Short mmCIF file of C-alpha atoms in Angstrom, two decimals:
data_model
loop_
_atom_site.label_atom_id
_atom_site.label_comp_id
_atom_site.label_asym_id
_atom_site.label_seq_id
_atom_site.Cartn_x
_atom_site.Cartn_y
_atom_site.Cartn_z
CA UNK A 1 141.80 211.35 201.54
CA UNK A 2 140.16 210.46 204.81
CA UNK A 3 136.58 211.40 205.40
CA UNK A 4 135.79 211.50 209.06
CA UNK A 5 132.49 210.31 210.43
CA UNK A 6 130.76 212.26 213.15
CA UNK A 7 127.61 210.88 214.73
CA UNK A 8 125.86 212.96 217.32
CA UNK A 9 122.86 211.91 219.45
CA UNK A 10 121.52 209.79 216.64
CA UNK A 11 118.17 208.09 217.22
CA UNK A 12 116.01 205.95 215.03
CA UNK A 13 112.55 204.68 215.83
CA UNK A 14 110.42 202.25 213.86
CA UNK A 15 106.90 203.20 214.88
CA UNK A 16 107.29 203.25 218.64
CA UNK A 17 110.22 200.83 218.72
CA UNK A 18 113.52 202.60 219.38
CA UNK A 19 116.17 200.94 217.21
CA UNK A 20 118.89 203.48 218.07
CA UNK A 21 119.01 205.69 221.13
CA UNK A 22 121.23 208.77 221.32
CA UNK A 23 124.16 207.19 219.59
CA UNK A 24 127.29 209.36 219.42
CA UNK A 25 130.75 208.47 218.16
CA UNK A 26 133.54 209.64 215.93
CA UNK A 27 135.64 207.81 213.37
CA UNK A 28 138.60 209.98 212.56
CA UNK A 29 141.32 207.73 211.27
CA UNK A 30 141.66 205.29 208.42
CA UNK A 31 141.43 202.22 210.60
CA UNK A 32 139.44 199.03 210.86
CA UNK A 33 136.57 199.51 213.27
CA UNK A 34 134.79 196.49 214.71
CA UNK A 35 131.12 197.13 215.36
CA UNK A 36 129.87 194.48 217.74
CA UNK A 37 126.37 193.92 218.93
CA UNK A 38 123.93 191.14 219.53
CA UNK A 39 121.03 190.34 217.23
CA UNK A 40 118.73 193.33 217.08
CA UNK A 41 121.22 195.66 218.76
CA UNK A 42 120.77 198.14 215.92
CA UNK A 43 123.98 197.49 213.97
CA UNK A 44 122.37 197.31 210.55
CA UNK A 45 120.10 200.28 211.32
CA UNK A 46 123.12 202.37 212.25
CA UNK A 47 125.12 201.28 209.22
CA UNK A 48 122.24 201.84 206.84
CA UNK A 49 122.02 205.44 208.05
CA UNK A 50 125.76 205.86 207.47
CA UNK A 51 125.25 204.55 203.94
CA UNK A 52 122.26 206.86 203.27
CA UNK A 53 119.90 203.91 202.90
CA UNK A 54 117.62 205.67 205.35
CA UNK A 55 117.43 208.75 207.52
CA UNK A 56 117.64 209.00 211.28
CA UNK A 57 114.62 210.08 213.31
CA UNK A 58 116.67 212.65 215.22
CA UNK A 59 120.26 213.63 215.83
CA UNK A 60 122.96 214.41 213.34
CA UNK A 61 125.48 212.64 211.18
CA UNK A 62 128.18 214.18 209.05
CA UNK A 63 130.76 212.57 206.82
CA UNK A 64 133.65 214.80 205.83
CA UNK A 65 131.71 217.65 207.41
CA UNK A 66 128.67 217.17 205.17
CA UNK A 67 125.28 215.59 205.63
CA UNK A 68 125.52 212.35 203.63
CA UNK A 69 121.85 211.69 202.84
CA UNK A 70 121.15 212.38 199.15
CA UNK A 71 124.58 213.98 198.88
CA UNK A 72 126.05 212.62 195.64
CA UNK A 73 129.62 213.51 196.57
CA UNK A 74 129.50 211.62 199.86
CA UNK A 75 127.31 208.71 198.75
CA UNK A 76 129.81 207.85 196.01
CA UNK A 77 132.48 207.47 198.65
CA UNK A 78 130.53 205.17 200.97
CA UNK A 79 130.18 201.47 200.17
CA UNK A 80 127.76 199.37 202.16
CA UNK A 81 128.33 195.65 201.74
CA UNK A 82 125.79 193.27 203.20
CA UNK A 83 124.30 189.94 202.32
CA UNK A 84 122.44 191.07 199.22
CA UNK A 85 119.57 189.17 197.67
CA UNK A 86 120.73 188.00 194.24
CA UNK A 87 117.80 185.75 193.35
CA UNK A 88 116.93 187.84 190.29
CA UNK A 89 120.46 188.63 189.18
CA UNK A 90 121.04 187.07 185.79
CA UNK A 91 124.27 188.99 185.19
CA UNK A 92 127.56 187.17 185.62
CA UNK A 93 130.53 188.31 187.70
CA UNK A 94 132.23 190.08 184.80
CA UNK A 95 129.15 192.15 183.98
CA UNK A 96 128.44 192.91 187.63
CA UNK A 97 131.98 194.19 188.23
CA UNK A 98 131.91 196.31 185.10
CA UNK A 99 128.67 197.85 186.27
CA UNK A 100 129.97 198.74 189.73
CA UNK A 101 133.13 200.18 188.18
CA UNK A 102 130.99 202.67 186.26
CA UNK A 103 129.72 204.20 189.50
CA UNK A 104 132.68 203.80 191.86
CA UNK A 105 135.41 206.16 190.72
CA UNK A 106 138.13 204.40 192.72
CA UNK A 107 137.16 200.89 191.68
CA UNK A 108 140.19 198.74 190.83
CA UNK A 109 139.08 196.21 188.23
CA UNK A 110 142.43 194.40 188.18
CA UNK A 111 142.30 193.89 191.93
CA UNK A 112 138.67 192.75 191.65
CA UNK A 113 139.69 190.15 189.07
CA UNK A 114 142.52 189.04 191.33
CA UNK A 115 140.03 188.56 194.19
CA UNK A 116 137.60 186.71 191.95
CA UNK A 117 140.46 184.33 191.18
CA UNK A 118 141.32 183.96 194.87
CA UNK A 119 137.71 183.19 195.74
CA UNK A 120 137.47 180.89 192.70
CA UNK A 121 134.28 182.51 191.47
CA UNK A 122 133.02 181.42 188.05
CA UNK A 123 133.13 184.37 185.67
CA UNK A 124 130.35 183.44 183.31
CA UNK A 125 127.75 181.77 185.52
CA UNK A 126 124.69 183.91 186.40
CA UNK A 127 125.08 185.23 189.94
CA UNK A 128 121.65 183.94 190.95
CA UNK A 129 122.99 180.41 190.56
CA UNK A 130 125.81 181.04 193.04
CA UNK A 131 125.78 179.52 196.51
CA UNK A 132 125.26 181.90 199.42
CA UNK A 133 128.97 181.76 200.24
CA UNK A 134 129.94 182.56 196.65
CA UNK A 135 127.54 185.50 196.57
CA UNK A 136 129.10 186.77 199.79
CA UNK A 137 132.55 186.40 198.25
CA UNK A 138 131.38 188.51 195.32
CA UNK A 139 130.01 191.16 197.70
CA UNK A 140 133.30 191.26 199.54
CA UNK A 141 135.18 191.51 196.23
CA UNK A 142 133.07 194.50 195.23
CA UNK A 143 133.52 196.05 198.68
CA UNK A 144 137.29 195.73 198.70
CA UNK A 145 137.88 196.66 195.06
CA UNK A 146 135.66 199.75 195.30
CA UNK A 147 138.31 201.25 197.60
CA UNK A 148 135.68 203.63 198.96
CA UNK A 149 137.06 205.96 201.65
CA UNK A 150 134.33 204.56 203.88
CA UNK A 151 133.67 200.87 203.43
CA UNK A 152 131.13 199.05 205.55
CA UNK A 153 130.94 195.26 205.77
CA UNK A 154 127.78 194.26 207.59
CA UNK A 155 128.14 190.58 208.39
CA UNK A 156 129.42 190.26 204.86
CA UNK A 157 130.84 186.79 205.50
CA UNK A 158 127.44 185.03 205.76
CA UNK A 159 127.54 181.61 204.17
CA UNK A 160 131.30 181.64 203.57
CA UNK A 161 133.20 178.57 204.70
CA UNK A 162 136.20 178.97 207.03
CA UNK A 163 138.91 178.98 204.33
CA UNK A 164 136.99 181.61 202.34
CA UNK A 165 136.56 183.78 205.42
CA UNK A 166 140.28 183.46 205.99
CA UNK A 167 140.99 184.76 202.47
CA UNK A 168 138.63 187.66 203.14
CA UNK A 169 140.38 188.59 206.41
CA UNK A 170 143.85 188.39 204.87
CA UNK A 171 142.91 190.46 201.85
CA UNK A 172 141.16 192.97 204.04
CA UNK A 173 144.28 193.53 206.16
CA UNK A 174 146.55 193.60 203.15
CA UNK A 175 144.44 196.02 201.13
CA UNK A 176 143.76 198.24 204.12
CA UNK A 177 147.51 198.63 204.69
CA UNK A 178 148.09 199.42 201.01
CA UNK A 179 145.09 201.74 200.73
CA UNK A 180 144.24 203.03 204.19
CA UNK A 181 140.58 203.89 204.60
CA UNK A 182 137.84 203.71 207.18
CA UNK A 183 136.55 200.16 207.23
CA UNK A 184 133.70 199.18 209.51
CA UNK A 185 133.20 195.49 210.17
CA UNK A 186 130.02 194.51 211.90
CA UNK A 187 130.07 190.98 213.18
CA UNK A 188 128.95 188.26 215.53
CA UNK A 189 132.10 186.26 214.98
CA UNK A 190 134.02 188.12 217.64
CA UNK A 191 136.60 185.52 218.56
CA UNK A 192 137.41 184.83 214.93
CA UNK A 193 137.76 188.44 213.83
CA UNK A 194 139.06 190.28 216.87
CA UNK A 195 142.63 190.48 215.55
CA UNK A 196 141.37 192.52 212.60
CA UNK A 197 140.09 195.42 214.67
CA UNK A 198 142.05 198.55 215.44
CA UNK A 199 139.15 199.94 217.38
CA UNK A 200 136.01 198.41 218.81
CA UNK A 201 132.53 199.84 219.18
CA UNK A 202 129.97 197.82 221.09
CA UNK A 203 126.32 198.55 220.47
CA UNK A 204 123.74 197.16 222.87
CA UNK A 205 119.98 197.71 222.64
CA UNK A 206 120.43 200.70 220.42
CA UNK A 207 123.04 202.44 222.55
CA UNK A 208 126.83 202.58 222.44
CA UNK A 209 128.29 200.65 225.36
CA UNK A 210 131.89 201.46 224.55
CA UNK A 211 134.25 202.70 221.88
CA UNK A 212 137.85 201.91 222.52
CA UNK A 213 141.16 201.01 221.01
CA UNK A 214 141.42 197.22 220.71
CA UNK A 215 144.79 196.93 222.43
CA UNK A 216 143.84 199.02 225.42
CA UNK A 217 140.45 197.36 225.59
CA UNK A 218 141.72 193.85 226.14
CA UNK A 219 144.17 195.00 228.79
CA UNK A 220 141.18 196.43 230.62
CA UNK A 221 139.91 193.09 231.67
CA UNK A 222 141.54 190.21 233.49
CA UNK A 223 140.57 186.88 234.85
CA UNK A 224 141.59 186.13 238.42
CA UNK A 225 141.73 182.48 239.37
CA UNK A 226 142.50 180.83 242.65
CA UNK A 227 141.04 179.69 245.95
CA UNK A 228 137.50 181.01 246.28
CA UNK A 229 137.86 183.10 249.40
CA UNK A 230 141.18 184.61 248.29
CA UNK A 231 139.72 185.54 244.95
CA UNK A 232 136.64 187.05 246.59
CA UNK A 233 138.73 189.22 248.78
CA UNK A 234 140.97 190.31 245.91
CA UNK A 235 138.16 191.33 243.55
CA UNK A 236 135.97 192.90 246.21
CA UNK A 237 136.47 196.47 245.03
CA UNK A 238 136.61 195.62 241.31
CA UNK A 239 133.93 195.59 238.63
CA UNK A 240 133.11 191.93 238.21
CA UNK A 241 131.91 190.66 234.88
CA UNK A 242 131.53 186.97 235.45
CA UNK A 243 132.17 184.32 238.05
CA UNK A 244 132.78 180.64 237.59
CA UNK A 245 133.38 178.21 240.36
CA UNK A 246 134.49 174.60 240.40
CA UNK A 247 134.84 173.12 243.86
CA UNK A 248 136.88 175.58 245.80
CA UNK A 249 138.51 177.11 242.73
CA UNK A 250 136.97 180.32 241.56
CA UNK A 251 137.59 182.36 238.45
CA UNK A 252 136.34 185.93 238.28
CA UNK A 253 136.51 188.19 235.25
CA UNK A 254 137.08 191.77 236.21
CA UNK A 255 136.80 194.92 234.14
CA UNK A 256 139.33 197.67 234.78
CA UNK A 257 143.07 197.73 234.45
CA UNK A 258 145.19 196.09 237.16
CA UNK A 259 148.16 198.15 238.31
CA UNK A 260 151.56 196.72 239.21
CA UNK A 261 150.69 196.65 242.88
CA UNK A 262 147.55 194.64 242.23
CA UNK A 263 149.54 192.16 240.19
CA UNK A 264 152.13 191.82 242.88
CA UNK A 265 149.46 191.23 245.51
CA UNK A 266 147.83 188.66 243.30
CA UNK A 267 151.11 186.86 242.86
CA UNK A 268 151.78 186.86 246.59
CA UNK A 269 148.36 185.41 247.28
CA UNK A 270 148.91 182.67 244.74
CA UNK A 271 146.30 183.95 242.32
CA UNK A 272 146.59 183.43 238.64
CA UNK A 273 146.02 186.55 236.52
CA UNK A 274 145.11 185.90 232.92
CA UNK A 275 143.88 187.94 229.99
CA UNK A 276 140.29 187.91 228.88
CA UNK A 277 139.27 187.86 225.28
CA UNK A 278 137.23 190.43 223.43
CA UNK A 279 134.58 187.77 223.05
CA UNK A 280 134.33 187.41 226.85
CA UNK A 281 134.16 191.14 227.28
CA UNK A 282 131.55 191.41 224.56
CA UNK A 283 129.39 188.69 226.06
CA UNK A 284 129.51 190.17 229.52
CA UNK A 285 128.97 193.74 228.44
CA UNK A 286 125.91 192.84 226.45
CA UNK A 287 124.24 190.16 228.50
CA UNK A 288 121.63 190.74 231.10
CA UNK A 289 118.04 191.54 231.57
CA UNK A 290 116.59 189.72 228.55
CA UNK B 1 132.08 217.63 187.15
CA UNK B 2 131.65 214.00 188.06
CA UNK B 3 128.46 214.90 189.86
CA UNK B 4 126.73 216.32 186.81
CA UNK B 5 127.19 213.16 184.80
CA UNK B 6 125.76 210.60 187.20
CA UNK B 7 122.13 210.88 186.15
CA UNK B 8 123.03 210.73 182.47
CA UNK B 9 124.99 207.54 183.17
CA UNK B 10 121.94 206.16 184.98
CA UNK B 11 119.72 207.22 182.07
CA UNK B 12 121.93 205.48 179.50
CA UNK B 13 122.23 202.31 181.57
CA UNK B 14 118.51 202.11 182.24
CA UNK B 15 117.62 202.90 178.67
CA UNK B 16 119.76 200.09 177.27
CA UNK B 17 118.76 197.54 179.90
CA UNK B 18 115.06 198.23 179.36
CA UNK B 19 115.43 198.38 175.59
CA UNK B 20 117.08 194.97 175.81
CA UNK B 21 114.00 193.69 177.69
CA UNK B 22 111.83 195.41 175.08
CA UNK B 23 113.59 193.50 172.31
CA UNK B 24 112.56 190.27 173.99
CA UNK B 25 108.99 191.49 174.13
CA UNK B 26 109.00 192.85 170.56
CA UNK B 27 110.56 189.61 169.31
CA UNK B 28 107.75 187.53 170.77
CA UNK B 29 105.19 189.95 169.34
CA UNK B 30 106.88 189.73 165.94
CA UNK B 31 106.74 185.94 165.98
CA UNK B 32 103.01 186.07 166.78
CA UNK B 33 102.51 188.69 164.09
CA UNK B 34 104.27 186.64 161.42
CA UNK B 35 102.00 183.71 162.21
CA UNK B 36 98.97 186.03 161.90
CA UNK B 37 100.22 187.34 158.54
CA UNK B 38 100.69 183.81 157.22
CA UNK B 39 97.22 182.83 158.40
CA UNK B 40 95.72 185.98 156.85
CA UNK B 41 97.40 185.33 153.52
CA UNK B 42 95.88 181.87 153.48
CA UNK B 43 92.43 183.08 154.39
CA UNK B 44 90.38 186.16 153.68
CA UNK B 45 90.89 187.77 157.06
CA UNK B 46 92.15 191.30 157.51
CA UNK B 47 94.89 191.97 160.02
CA UNK B 48 96.61 195.05 161.38
CA UNK B 49 100.19 196.12 160.69
CA UNK B 50 102.86 195.26 163.28
CA UNK B 51 102.80 198.80 164.70
CA UNK B 52 99.15 198.48 165.67
CA UNK B 53 99.31 194.90 166.87
CA UNK B 54 102.11 195.69 169.34
CA UNK B 55 100.86 198.78 171.06
CA UNK B 56 98.15 197.07 173.07
CA UNK B 57 100.67 194.78 174.72
CA UNK B 58 103.28 197.55 174.82
CA UNK B 59 101.20 199.52 177.32
CA UNK B 60 101.15 196.55 179.67
CA UNK B 61 104.85 195.92 179.08
CA UNK B 62 105.59 199.52 180.08
CA UNK B 63 103.37 199.25 183.16
CA UNK B 64 105.29 196.18 184.30
CA UNK B 65 108.78 197.54 183.78
CA UNK B 66 107.67 200.76 185.47
CA UNK B 67 106.82 198.71 188.56
CA UNK B 68 110.13 196.85 188.38
CA UNK B 69 112.04 200.12 188.26
CA UNK B 70 110.99 201.00 191.80
CA UNK B 71 111.49 197.56 193.34
CA UNK B 72 114.65 196.30 191.74
CA UNK B 73 116.45 199.19 190.18
CA UNK B 74 116.28 201.98 192.76
CA UNK B 75 117.88 199.86 195.53
CA UNK B 76 120.48 198.68 193.06
CA UNK B 77 121.52 202.21 192.18
CA UNK B 78 121.49 203.50 195.75
CA UNK B 79 123.75 200.58 196.69
CA UNK B 80 126.17 201.90 194.09
CA UNK B 81 126.21 205.33 195.69
CA UNK B 82 123.68 206.98 193.36
CA UNK B 83 121.29 209.44 195.00
CA UNK B 84 117.54 209.00 194.74
CA UNK B 85 117.43 212.27 192.85
CA UNK B 86 119.93 211.15 190.22
CA UNK B 87 118.05 207.89 189.89
CA UNK B 88 114.77 209.76 189.45
CA UNK B 89 116.20 211.99 186.74
CA UNK B 90 117.99 209.13 185.00
CA UNK B 91 114.96 206.84 185.07
CA UNK B 92 112.71 209.62 183.75
CA UNK B 93 114.97 210.26 180.76
CA UNK B 94 115.29 206.53 180.14
CA UNK B 95 111.48 206.17 180.22
CA UNK B 96 111.06 208.97 177.69
CA UNK B 97 113.77 207.41 175.50
CA UNK B 98 112.15 204.01 175.70
CA UNK B 99 108.69 205.42 174.92
CA UNK B 100 110.14 207.00 171.78
CA UNK B 101 112.27 204.02 170.76
CA UNK B 102 109.45 201.49 170.92
CA UNK B 103 107.04 203.03 168.36
CA UNK B 104 109.94 204.07 166.14
CA UNK B 105 111.14 200.47 166.02
CA UNK B 106 107.66 199.07 165.42
CA UNK B 107 107.07 201.68 162.68
CA UNK B 108 110.26 200.68 160.90
CA UNK B 109 109.29 197.01 161.14
CA UNK B 110 105.81 197.88 159.79
CA UNK B 111 107.27 199.77 156.83
CA UNK B 112 109.51 196.84 156.00
CA UNK B 113 106.53 194.52 156.40
CA UNK B 114 104.39 196.61 154.03
CA UNK B 115 107.24 196.86 151.57
CA UNK B 116 107.83 193.12 151.48
CA UNK B 117 104.14 192.29 151.13
CA UNK B 118 103.70 194.91 148.41
CA UNK B 119 106.43 193.22 146.39
CA UNK B 120 104.36 190.06 146.52
CA UNK B 121 101.13 191.99 145.96
CA UNK B 122 99.76 190.83 149.26
CA UNK B 123 99.44 194.10 151.13
CA UNK B 124 95.66 193.90 150.79
CA UNK B 125 95.54 191.69 153.87
CA UNK B 126 95.91 194.80 156.01
CA UNK B 127 92.73 196.25 157.32
CA UNK B 128 91.86 199.75 156.35
CA UNK B 129 88.99 200.08 158.75
CA UNK B 130 90.70 200.06 162.11
CA UNK B 131 90.10 202.92 164.41
CA UNK B 132 86.69 201.51 165.19
CA UNK B 133 86.53 201.17 168.90
CA UNK B 134 84.28 199.00 170.95
CA UNK B 135 81.04 200.76 171.63
CA UNK B 136 80.80 200.82 175.38
CA UNK B 137 78.06 203.25 176.16
CA UNK B 138 76.34 200.87 178.56
CA UNK B 139 79.25 198.76 179.68
CA UNK B 140 80.15 200.82 182.70
CA UNK B 141 83.35 201.69 184.40
CA UNK B 142 85.05 198.29 184.28
CA UNK B 143 84.74 198.10 180.51
CA UNK B 144 85.99 201.63 180.36
CA UNK B 145 89.11 200.78 182.41
CA UNK B 146 89.83 197.72 180.32
CA UNK B 147 89.31 199.64 177.14
CA UNK B 148 91.60 202.45 178.29
CA UNK B 149 94.39 199.95 178.67
CA UNK B 150 93.73 197.58 175.83
CA UNK B 151 92.41 199.92 173.22
CA UNK B 152 94.18 203.11 174.06
CA UNK B 153 93.35 206.02 171.78
CA UNK B 154 95.33 205.78 168.60
CA UNK B 155 95.68 207.18 165.14
CA UNK B 156 95.93 205.09 161.99
CA UNK B 157 99.64 205.10 161.15
CA UNK B 158 98.77 204.91 157.46
CA UNK B 159 96.85 208.17 157.64
CA UNK B 160 99.16 210.28 159.80
CA UNK B 161 102.18 208.32 160.91
CA UNK B 162 103.85 211.14 162.82
CA UNK B 163 100.77 211.80 164.94
CA UNK B 164 100.26 208.05 165.34
CA UNK B 165 103.76 207.66 166.75
CA UNK B 166 103.35 210.68 168.99
CA UNK B 167 100.12 209.39 170.51
CA UNK B 168 101.73 206.01 171.15
CA UNK B 169 104.68 207.75 172.85
CA UNK B 170 102.27 209.55 175.19
CA UNK B 171 100.43 206.31 175.98
CA UNK B 172 103.59 204.33 176.65
CA UNK B 173 105.14 207.01 178.80
CA UNK B 174 101.97 207.39 180.83
CA UNK B 175 101.77 203.65 181.49
CA UNK B 176 105.44 203.42 182.44
CA UNK B 177 105.05 206.30 184.88
CA UNK B 178 101.86 204.86 186.38
CA UNK B 179 103.67 201.55 186.95
CA UNK B 180 106.54 203.41 188.57
CA UNK B 181 104.06 205.35 190.73
CA UNK B 182 102.26 202.20 191.90
CA UNK B 183 105.56 200.41 192.56
CA UNK B 184 106.90 203.38 194.52
CA UNK B 185 103.78 203.59 196.67
CA UNK B 186 103.94 199.87 197.49
CA UNK B 187 107.68 200.08 198.14
CA UNK B 188 107.37 202.98 200.52
CA UNK B 189 104.07 202.42 202.30
CA UNK B 190 103.09 198.81 201.73
CA UNK B 191 99.90 197.19 200.50
CA UNK B 192 97.11 199.51 201.63
CA UNK B 193 98.56 202.76 200.33
CA UNK B 194 99.75 200.82 197.28
CA UNK B 195 96.18 199.83 196.49
CA UNK B 196 95.05 203.43 196.91
CA UNK B 197 97.66 204.39 194.32
CA UNK B 198 96.37 201.72 191.96
CA UNK B 199 93.05 203.57 192.24
CA UNK B 200 94.74 206.92 191.63
CA UNK B 201 96.51 205.43 188.61
CA UNK B 202 93.29 204.06 187.15
CA UNK B 203 91.67 207.48 187.45
CA UNK B 204 94.66 209.12 185.78
CA UNK B 205 94.71 206.50 183.01
CA UNK B 206 90.99 207.05 182.35
CA UNK B 207 91.54 210.79 182.27
CA UNK B 208 94.43 210.48 179.84
CA UNK B 209 92.33 208.15 177.71
CA UNK B 210 89.37 210.54 177.69
CA UNK B 211 91.52 213.56 176.88
CA UNK B 212 93.15 211.90 173.89
CA UNK B 213 89.89 210.37 172.69
CA UNK B 214 88.14 213.74 172.76
CA UNK B 215 91.09 215.44 171.12
CA UNK B 216 91.21 212.82 168.38
CA UNK B 217 87.43 212.75 167.92
CA UNK B 218 87.08 209.09 168.93
CA UNK B 219 84.15 207.57 170.83
CA UNK B 220 84.16 208.59 174.46
CA UNK B 221 82.17 207.40 177.47
CA UNK B 222 78.93 209.29 178.15
CA UNK B 223 80.26 211.21 181.09
CA UNK B 224 82.79 212.88 178.83
CA UNK B 225 80.57 213.30 175.78
CA UNK B 226 79.66 216.90 176.57
CA UNK B 227 83.30 217.98 176.39
CA UNK B 228 84.83 219.08 173.18
CA UNK B 229 88.26 220.53 172.65
CA UNK B 230 91.06 220.42 170.13
CA UNK B 231 93.94 217.97 170.01
CA UNK B 232 96.65 220.43 171.17
CA UNK B 233 94.63 221.10 174.32
CA UNK B 234 94.17 217.37 174.87
CA UNK B 235 97.90 216.80 174.48
CA UNK B 236 98.62 219.64 176.88
CA UNK B 237 96.28 217.95 179.36
CA UNK B 238 98.15 214.65 179.00
CA UNK B 239 101.47 216.42 179.51
CA UNK B 240 100.07 217.96 182.70
CA UNK B 241 99.04 214.46 183.88
CA UNK B 242 102.54 213.19 183.13
CA UNK B 243 104.07 215.97 185.22
CA UNK B 244 101.65 215.31 188.08
CA UNK B 245 102.63 211.63 188.08
CA UNK B 246 106.33 212.52 187.99
CA UNK B 247 105.83 214.89 190.90
CA UNK B 248 104.02 212.20 192.90
CA UNK B 249 106.80 209.68 192.19
CA UNK B 250 109.42 212.15 193.33
CA UNK B 251 107.52 212.87 196.54
CA UNK B 252 107.25 209.14 197.25
CA UNK B 253 110.89 208.35 196.53
CA UNK B 254 112.66 211.51 197.67
CA UNK B 255 113.53 210.23 201.14
CA UNK B 256 112.45 206.60 200.85
CA UNK B 257 114.29 204.05 203.01
CA UNK B 258 115.98 201.37 200.95
CA UNK B 259 115.03 197.90 202.12
CA UNK B 260 117.81 195.52 202.98
#
């Protein structure tokens, strides 16, 4: 069952500080959505509203057509995984998993135990004695094994080393293909995680900058490299994201798809057309006046 | 169908977790009590049965776990997809269950204690004169507050054990709920409002204390000495206080943002 998420003109203010401003988007398919944003962009605020941790100041949100806040049916189907504070948790992994399984109807204990093995988590040690990375691995285990129709990972990888993150990414892709559901990944690690995303949402200063399919998004930008004046002339009418120059060689990142004619012209003029990464796009779409 | 059972699951979980904590507390109290019994046997001092010696500390124990329930347990349950409402209902039932379980357990231990000491003809070490409360006519409000916590109104279990247990249940439940109220106010609004709610809680505790004291015919502070009513009315008053506190907790936690 897929629950769709509909967010309409959502705003959240803390006192007079606007954390979210008129945010609207839709998540209709069981895909992996990458939520990107810089520090303080409002990612966690947005996700905590989706997970019914708090209410918006104005605007509307529905999940499966219903208002999620204090709605037992919906809240059971939304898992919000973030870097939880375990300093008082004297339970061990076994007890913690058993507990979650009581409240998450689709929890797969066997799969959870498999993940615990993969992450090499000690079963009997109190969780408060775990390293940050191990605690994150436990969070991720709970998030994946809960199989909630809407699963949110908010920078869930904090403290994990590279091999552990790699296990997380692989298992995420594998389990998502076996049990399709809406998974939202919020992250800073754009270049490392971009291949995971089916769709990308970029949040900047509390507003949505774009929501687009990953594949079509990265074809939307190109880097044009060549002799400075030739490049300048070529990109004149295009939306320029960034310019780098070394001697007489200039490289300009442009936003907007190049058509066949453009490419041909570029080739004739001896310009090199290359792809740009999501990371580059992200940086240039969210940099500026601060 | 699933929906209806969530709060009962929460209630069971919370009841057992908190009872487990209570066993730790009761165990320590039992160890202290055994030492006191041994000392009393070897001297001429009177002591109180286990039931009486625990309830002073039990009020404070309940206050503390009431506070914990808003800081640690509510976020934990919401993170598992439980609504604030289901948590509220579950935690309320668990608190009632715990308030009943505690005096029942201490009564059973006291009966066993009396039985054992009677076998050895040593049951005379138990005082028969308790029920005498500190005379605090001139001690003012601070003494009154301390007394309301430390020497809550009680009935001698050896004279009317059912009523004794019932009064303890009311005391324990009130203190748990006041802790939960204070914790919820701090959690939602921070320090200043939290302190205001400590004040509100003290007033409610004093009121509960006065009601039961008047109803049971115990010494009461001057300002209450002109009142006189029967025990059922006093108990009704305490029940009303309990419902007011529950209502306040619900208002504070109904839409509270969970901290991350």
